[in-house]
Every structure is written in structure tokens, then in C-alpha cells.
Amino acid sequence: MGIFGTRAGYFSDLSLILEFLVTFAFFSGYYFARKRRISMHYRTMLSAFILDVSFMVSYMIKSLIEGRTEFLGPEFVKIYVYLPTVIFHSIISLVVLFLAAYMIYHGFKNTEKINGRKMIEKEKERHHKIGKITLVTWFLSFLSGLAVYYLLYVF
């Protein structure tokens, strides 16, 4: 039994906590960008990315230590709900990881210090557009991860 009283192990619950922290950091970073607090935006988004990579590493360690978790629900739920959710989550999680890495690279590459303030000057609209896509993609990854956790350990 893990931290939350479900049949999940500690690593699974730790992964869930990390996912909430990453989500909070991503949305905080977006908030700071909207308020033009660019230094805080950079730090928060970089922290979110580091937390996300930490999550991926902890998930891999969990998989090595605890092994694969078997879905214990009805077979039709496994085939028509669980497996499509896991496949969607796996794909979108990789997509968002690459998008987030690209956004960090793009942000650092196109930022200049103007009048003592960091500002993205080159390709600003592209950064904003891809940033919103990354945020939505992250949120879909987060929600599908919650669904997988629920299906495996609560349902």
C-alpha cells in the first residue's frame, strides 16, 4: 500500500506527486509569462522540465523495481478503456517532453537582456504559440496519467 491508501506502491504515489508538482510549475510558469515576469517564467519552466525528467527517471526506476502493474479490472474495460488510455498517455508524454525541451532551447536562444530585463525578442509569436500547444499537450498528458493511475489502483 502506498501513500494514498490505494493498492499503488510508494514509487507510483511518488510519481503522482511529481506529476502534480510539474503541472503546478508549468501553469505557474505560464502565469509568470502572462505577467511579463520573464526571469520567474524561465526559472519556473526550467524547474518544471527538470521535475518532469525526474518523474520519467523515477517511473523507469519504479518499473525496474516493482515491475509491470497488471490491470485487474474487467477484460472489456482493459481492452476498450485502459489500453487506449495507456497508449495515448505514452505517446503524448513523449511528445510533450520533446516540446518542452524545444521550448527551453528556443527561449534561451531567442532571449536578450534589454534595459536590465530579459525579453524574448526573436520569434516571440512562435514561442508563444508553441508554448500554448506545449501547455495543452502537457495537461492532456497529466489527465491521461491520472486516468491510468485511477484505472490501475483505484478502479
mmCIF file of C-alpha atoms in Angstrom, residues 15-24 27 88-89 92-93 96 136-148:
data_model
loop_
_atom_site.group_PDB
_atom_site.id
_atom_site.type_symbol
_atom_site.label_atom_id
_atom_site.label_comp_id
_atom_site.label_asym_id
_atom_site.label_seq_id
_atom_site.Cartn_x
_atom_site.Cartn_y
_atom_site.Cartn_z
ATOM 1 C CA SER A 15 5.285 9.652 -9.403
ATOM 2 C CA LEU A 16 1.765 11.018 -8.979
ATOM 3 C CA ILE A 17 3.014 13.696 -6.583
ATOM 4 C CA LEU A 18 5.750 14.645 -9.063
ATOM 5 C CA GLU A 19 3.135 14.935 -11.812
ATOM 6 C CA PHE A 20 1.109 17.371 -9.695
ATOM 7 C CA LEU A 21 4.264 19.408 -8.968
ATOM 8 C CA VAL A 22 5.192 19.539 -12.653
ATOM 9 C CA THR A 23 1.672 20.619 -13.579
ATOM 10 C CA PHE A 24 1.731 23.344 -10.917
ATOM 11 C CA PHE A 27 0.920 26.630 -15.042
ATOM 12 C CA PHE A 88 -2.397 7.753 -25.657
ATOM 13 C CA HIS A 89 -0.609 8.708 -22.427
ATOM 14 C CA ILE A 92 1.618 12.274 -25.655
ATOM 15 C CA SER A 93 4.090 12.142 -22.735
ATOM 16 C CA VAL A 96 5.355 16.905 -24.527
ATOM 17 C CA VAL A 136 -2.265 21.973 -23.566
ATOM 18 C CA THR A 137 -0.306 18.850 -24.527
ATOM 19 C CA TRP A 138 1.125 18.655 -21.007
ATOM 20 C CA PHE A 139 -2.334 18.962 -19.491
ATOM 21 C CA LEU A 140 -3.618 16.114 -21.699
ATOM 22 C CA SER A 141 -0.639 14.015 -20.614
ATOM 23 C CA PHE A 142 -1.355 14.847 -16.973
ATOM 24 C CA LEU A 143 -5.058 13.986 -17.248
ATOM 25 C CA SER A 144 -4.390 10.723 -19.057
ATOM 26 C CA GLY A 145 -1.753 9.860 -16.415
ATOM 27 C CA LEU A 146 -4.344 10.454 -13.696
ATOM 28 C CA ALA A 147 -6.756 8.207 -15.581
ATOM 29 C CA VAL A 148 -4.137 5.439 -15.788
#
